[in-house]
Amino acid sequence: MQKSGFYFYKVIGDHPLSWLLLATVTIGVFRILIVPIGDNIDEGSHMFTILEIGKSFHGCLFTGNCQYLMSRFTNPAIIDPFRGIPFYVPNGVIQSFLPISISEIGRFYASRLFSLSLNLIVVSSTFFAVKNIFPTRDNIAFLSAGFSALIPSFSDMMSGVNLEAPAAAVGAMILLTLTSILRYGITRNQVIILTIEVIIGYTLKGTVWPLFAIIIFVLWLKLPFITRLLTSVFG
C-alpha cells in the first residue's frame, strides 16, 4: 500500500503540470482572500442570482416548493432566462448546502473557489490541447498552460464570481476536444462531448461563440459527408 501510494505521489509530482496547477491554486486562493468583496466587475449581481437560485433550490429540495425556481424560466420579465445557468445552478446548489450561519463573505469565498476550480480546467485543457498539436514538445504545452495560469489579469478573472470564468473553461475544453479530433480522428463520443460543450458555451457568454466557426471548420475537415456537401454547394 505504501509503495503504491509513493508511486502515485512520484508520478504526480514528476509531472510538470501538477506544479503548475499547484501554483494556480496558490495564486488563486491568495487573490480570493485579498480582493475585497464586490471589487470584481458585476460580482455582486452574479452573486445575487446565485444566492436566489440557492435559496429556491433549498426550498424545492426540502419543502417541495419549486415555484420560485421554475419562475426563472417562465417569467417574461427575464429576457434571457438561460444565460449563465450552467454557472449559476451548481454555484447555487453549493450555496444551498452551506451552513445557514455562514457569513456573506464566506458565501462569496465559496463561489470564488468554484471559479478557481474552473481555472484548473483551463490550465489542464490548454496543456493537453497544445500537446495534441505538438505531441513530443512538452515544453511548448507547459509554456502555453503557464500563460493561462500566471497572467495576473486572467488569474484575477478566474478567482472572481463572473461568467467569464466558466466561459473560459468551456472554451478551453472545446479546443481540447477539437485538437483531439484532429489528432486521433472523430468518434461518436467526441461528437457527444462537443455537442454538450457547445450547448453549455452558448448559454454562458457570447465570447464562446466565435469558437463555433472553428468547430464547423474542423468537422468539415473530418466528416466526409460535410466535405462533399460543402463542395457541391460552393463547388
CSV table of C-alpha atoms in Angstrom, one decimal:
chain,number,residue,atom,x,y,z
A,1,MET,CA,0.0,0.0,0.0
A,2,GLN,CA,2.8,2.4,0.9
A,3,LYS,CA,4.6,1.5,-2.3
A,4,SER,CA,1.5,2.2,-4.5
A,5,GLY,CA,0.9,5.5,-2.6
A,6,PHE,CA,4.5,6.5,-3.1
A,7,TYR,CA,4.4,5.6,-6.8
A,8,PHE,CA,1.2,7.7,-7.2
A,9,TYR,CA,2.9,10.6,-5.5
A,10,LYS,CA,6.0,10.2,-7.5
A,11,VAL,CA,4.1,10.1,-10.8
A,12,ILE,CA,2.0,13.2,-10.0
A,13,GLY,CA,4.9,15.0,-8.5
A,14,ASP,CA,7.2,14.4,-11.5
A,15,HIS,CA,4.6,15.7,-14.0
A,16,PRO,CA,5.3,19.5,-14.6
A,17,LEU,CA,1.5,20.2,-14.9
A,18,SER,CA,1.0,19.2,-11.3
A,19,TRP,CA,3.3,22.0,-10.1
A,20,LEU,CA,1.6,24.5,-12.4
A,21,LEU,CA,-1.8,23.5,-11.0
A,22,LEU,CA,-0.4,24.0,-7.5
A,23,ALA,CA,0.8,27.4,-8.4
A,24,THR,CA,-2.6,28.2,-10.0
A,25,VAL,CA,-4.4,27.2,-6.7
A,26,THR,CA,-1.9,29.1,-4.5
A,27,ILE,CA,-2.2,32.4,-6.6
A,28,GLY,CA,-6.0,32.0,-6.8
A,29,VAL,CA,-6.5,31.5,-3.1
A,30,PHE,CA,-4.3,34.5,-2.4
A,31,ARG,CA,-6.3,36.7,-4.7
A,32,ILE,CA,-9.6,35.3,-3.3
A,33,LEU,CA,-8.6,36.4,0.2
A,34,ILE,CA,-7.0,39.8,-0.6
A,35,VAL,CA,-9.5,41.2,-3.2
A,36,PRO,CA,-12.3,43.0,-1.3
A,37,ILE,CA,-15.8,41.5,-1.7
A,38,GLY,CA,-17.6,43.0,-4.7
A,39,ASP,CA,-14.5,44.6,-6.2
A,40,ASN,CA,-14.6,42.3,-9.2
A,41,ILE,CA,-16.8,43.7,-12.0
A,42,ASP,CA,-20.5,42.7,-11.6
A,43,GLU,CA,-19.6,40.3,-8.9
A,44,GLY,CA,-22.5,41.5,-6.7
A,45,SER,CA,-25.1,40.9,-9.4
A,46,HIS,CA,-23.8,37.5,-10.2
A,47,MET,CA,-23.8,36.6,-6.5
A,48,PHE,CA,-27.3,37.8,-6.1
A,49,THR,CA,-28.5,35.4,-8.8
A,50,ILE,CA,-26.5,32.5,-7.3
A,51,LEU,CA,-28.0,33.1,-3.8
A,52,GLU,CA,-31.5,33.4,-5.2
A,53,ILE,CA,-31.1,30.1,-7.0
A,54,GLY,CA,-29.5,28.5,-3.9
A,55,LYS,CA,-32.5,29.6,-1.7
A,56,SER,CA,-35.0,28.4,-4.3
A,57,PHE,CA,-33.2,25.1,-4.7
A,58,HIS,CA,-33.1,24.5,-1.0
A,59,GLY,CA,-36.8,25.2,-0.8
A,60,CYS,CA,-37.6,22.9,-3.7
A,61,LEU,CA,-35.5,20.1,-2.2
A,62,PHE,CA,-36.6,20.3,1.4
A,63,THR,CA,-40.2,21.7,1.2
A,64,GLY,CA,-41.2,20.6,-2.3
A,65,ASN,CA,-42.0,24.2,-3.3
A,66,CYS,CA,-40.3,24.6,-6.7
A,67,GLN,CA,-42.4,27.5,-7.9
A,68,TYR,CA,-39.7,30.2,-7.5
A,69,LEU,CA,-37.1,28.0,-9.1
A,70,MET,CA,-39.2,27.4,-12.2
A,71,SER,CA,-40.4,31.0,-12.4
A,72,ARG,CA,-36.9,32.0,-13.7
A,73,PHE,CA,-37.7,30.1,-16.9
A,74,THR,CA,-41.3,31.2,-17.2
A,75,ASN,CA,-41.1,34.8,-16.1
A,76,PRO,CA,-41.4,37.0,-19.3
A,77,ALA,CA,-39.6,39.9,-17.5
A,78,ILE,CA,-36.4,37.9,-17.6
A,79,ILE,CA,-35.1,38.4,-21.2
A,80,ASP,CA,-32.6,35.6,-21.3
A,81,PRO,CA,-33.5,33.1,-18.6
A,82,PHE,CA,-30.9,30.5,-19.6
A,83,ARG,CA,-27.9,32.9,-19.7
A,84,GLY,CA,-25.4,31.7,-17.2
A,85,ILE,CA,-27.4,28.8,-15.9
A,86,PRO,CA,-24.5,26.3,-16.2
A,87,PHE,CA,-22.6,28.5,-13.8
A,88,TYR,CA,-25.4,29.8,-11.6
A,89,VAL,CA,-27.0,26.4,-10.8
A,90,PRO,CA,-24.0,24.4,-9.5
A,91,ASN,CA,-23.0,27.5,-7.5
A,92,GLY,CA,-26.5,27.8,-6.1
A,93,VAL,CA,-26.6,24.1,-5.2
A,94,ILE,CA,-23.3,24.6,-3.3
A,95,GLN,CA,-24.7,27.6,-1.5
A,96,SER,CA,-27.8,25.7,-0.5
A,97,PHE,CA,-25.8,23.1,1.4
A,98,LEU,CA,-23.6,25.6,3.2
A,99,PRO,CA,-24.5,26.2,6.9
A,100,ILE,CA,-27.1,28.9,7.5
A,101,SER,CA,-24.8,30.6,9.9
A,102,ILE,CA,-22.1,31.2,7.3
A,103,SER,CA,-21.4,34.9,6.7
A,104,GLU,CA,-21.9,36.7,3.4
A,105,ILE,CA,-18.1,36.9,3.0
A,106,GLY,CA,-17.9,33.1,3.4
A,107,ARG,CA,-20.5,32.6,0.7
A,108,PHE,CA,-18.5,34.9,-1.6
A,109,TYR,CA,-15.4,32.9,-0.9
A,110,ALA,CA,-17.2,29.6,-1.7
A,111,SER,CA,-18.3,30.9,-5.1
A,112,ARG,CA,-14.9,32.3,-5.8
A,113,LEU,CA,-13.4,28.9,-5.0
A,114,PHE,CA,-15.8,27.4,-7.6
A,115,SER,CA,-14.5,29.8,-10.2
A,116,LEU,CA,-10.9,28.9,-9.2
A,117,SER,CA,-11.7,25.2,-9.8
A,118,LEU,CA,-12.7,26.2,-13.3
A,119,ASN,CA,-9.2,27.7,-13.8
A,120,LEU,CA,-7.7,24.3,-13.2
A,121,ILE,CA,-9.8,23.0,-16.1
A,122,VAL,CA,-8.5,25.9,-18.3
A,123,VAL,CA,-4.9,25.2,-17.4
A,124,SER,CA,-5.2,21.4,-17.9
A,125,SER,CA,-7.2,21.7,-21.1
A,126,THR,CA,-4.7,24.2,-22.5
A,127,PHE,CA,-1.8,21.9,-21.7
A,128,PHE,CA,-3.3,18.8,-23.3
A,129,ALA,CA,-4.7,20.7,-26.3
A,130,VAL,CA,-1.3,22.1,-27.2
A,131,LYS,CA,0.2,18.6,-26.6
A,132,ASN,CA,-2.2,17.2,-29.2
A,133,ILE,CA,-0.7,19.6,-31.7
A,134,PHE,CA,2.9,19.1,-30.6
A,135,PRO,CA,2.9,15.6,-29.1
A,136,THR,CA,6.7,15.5,-28.5
A,137,ARG,CA,7.1,19.1,-27.2
A,138,ASP,CA,6.0,19.1,-23.6
A,139,ASN,CA,7.8,22.4,-23.1
A,140,ILE,CA,5.5,24.2,-25.5
A,141,ALA,CA,2.5,22.7,-23.8
A,142,PHE,CA,3.8,23.7,-20.4
A,143,LEU,CA,4.5,27.3,-21.5
A,144,SER,CA,1.1,27.7,-23.1
A,145,ALA,CA,-0.6,26.4,-19.9
A,146,GLY,CA,1.7,28.7,-17.9
A,147,PHE,CA,0.4,31.8,-19.7
A,148,SER,CA,-3.1,30.7,-18.8
A,149,ALA,CA,-2.2,30.1,-15.1
A,150,LEU,CA,0.1,33.0,-14.4
A,151,ILE,CA,-1.1,36.1,-16.3
A,152,PRO,CA,-2.3,38.4,-13.4
A,153,SER,CA,-5.4,39.8,-15.2
A,154,PHE,CA,-6.5,36.3,-16.2
A,155,SER,CA,-6.0,34.8,-12.7
A,156,ASP,CA,-7.9,37.7,-11.3
A,157,MET,CA,-10.8,36.9,-13.5
A,158,MET,CA,-10.7,33.2,-12.7
A,159,SER,CA,-10.8,33.9,-9.0
A,160,GLY,CA,-13.9,36.1,-9.1
A,161,VAL,CA,-17.7,35.5,-9.4
A,162,ASN,CA,-18.4,36.1,-13.1
A,163,LEU,CA,-19.4,34.4,-16.3
A,164,GLU,CA,-16.0,34.9,-17.9
A,165,ALA,CA,-14.5,32.1,-15.8
A,166,PRO,CA,-16.9,29.3,-16.9
A,167,ALA,CA,-16.8,30.7,-20.5
A,168,ALA,CA,-13.0,30.4,-20.5
A,169,ALA,CA,-13.3,26.8,-19.1
A,170,VAL,CA,-15.8,25.7,-21.7
A,171,GLY,CA,-13.7,27.4,-24.5
A,172,ALA,CA,-10.6,25.6,-23.3
A,173,MET,CA,-12.5,22.3,-23.3
A,174,ILE,CA,-13.8,22.9,-26.8
A,175,LEU,CA,-10.3,23.5,-28.1
A,176,LEU,CA,-9.1,20.3,-26.3
A,177,THR,CA,-11.9,18.3,-28.0
A,178,LEU,CA,-11.1,19.8,-31.4
A,179,THR,CA,-7.4,19.1,-31.2
A,180,SER,CA,-8.2,15.5,-30.1
A,181,ILE,CA,-10.4,15.1,-33.2
A,182,LEU,CA,-7.6,16.5,-35.4
A,183,ARG,CA,-5.0,14.2,-33.8
A,184,TYR,CA,-7.0,10.9,-33.3
A,185,GLY,CA,-10.0,11.3,-35.7
A,186,ILE,CA,-13.6,11.8,-34.9
A,187,THR,CA,-15.7,9.4,-32.8
A,188,ARG,CA,-19.3,9.3,-31.6
A,189,ASN,CA,-18.2,10.1,-28.0
A,190,GLN,CA,-16.3,13.2,-29.2
A,191,VAL,CA,-19.3,14.4,-31.1
A,192,ILE,CA,-21.5,14.0,-28.0
A,193,ILE,CA,-18.9,15.8,-25.8
A,194,LEU,CA,-18.6,18.6,-28.3
A,195,THR,CA,-22.4,19.0,-28.5
A,196,ILE,CA,-22.6,19.3,-24.7
A,197,GLU,CA,-19.8,21.8,-24.7
A,198,VAL,CA,-21.5,23.9,-27.4
A,199,ILE,CA,-24.8,24.0,-25.6
A,200,ILE,CA,-23.1,25.0,-22.3
A,201,GLY,CA,-21.0,27.6,-24.1
A,202,TYR,CA,-24.0,29.1,-25.9
A,203,THR,CA,-25.9,29.6,-22.7
A,204,LEU,CA,-22.9,31.2,-20.9
A,205,LYS,CA,-21.5,34.1,-22.8
A,206,GLY,CA,-21.0,35.4,-26.3
A,207,THR,CA,-17.2,35.2,-26.0
A,208,VAL,CA,-17.5,31.4,-26.6
A,209,TRP,CA,-19.5,31.8,-29.8
A,210,PRO,CA,-16.5,32.6,-32.2
A,211,LEU,CA,-15.3,29.1,-31.4
A,212,PHE,CA,-18.3,27.7,-33.2
A,213,ALA,CA,-16.8,28.7,-36.5
A,214,ILE,CA,-13.7,26.7,-35.7
A,215,ILE,CA,-15.8,23.7,-34.8
A,216,ILE,CA,-17.6,23.9,-38.2
A,217,PHE,CA,-14.2,24.0,-39.9
A,218,VAL,CA,-12.8,21.0,-38.0
A,219,LEU,CA,-15.9,19.0,-38.7
A,220,TRP,CA,-15.6,20.0,-42.4
A,221,LEU,CA,-12.1,18.6,-42.4
A,222,LYS,CA,-13.0,15.3,-40.6
A,223,LEU,CA,-16.5,14.4,-41.7
A,224,PRO,CA,-16.6,13.2,-45.4
A,225,PHE,CA,-20.3,13.9,-45.9
A,226,ILE,CA,-19.9,17.5,-44.7
A,227,THR,CA,-17.0,17.9,-47.0
A,228,ARG,CA,-19.0,16.6,-50.0
A,229,LEU,CA,-21.9,18.8,-49.1
A,230,LEU,CA,-19.9,22.0,-48.9
A,231,THR,CA,-18.0,21.1,-52.1
A,232,SER,CA,-21.3,20.5,-54.0
A,233,VAL,CA,-22.8,23.8,-52.7
A,234,PHE,CA,-19.7,26.1,-53.2
A,235,GLY,CA,-18.2,23.9,-55.9
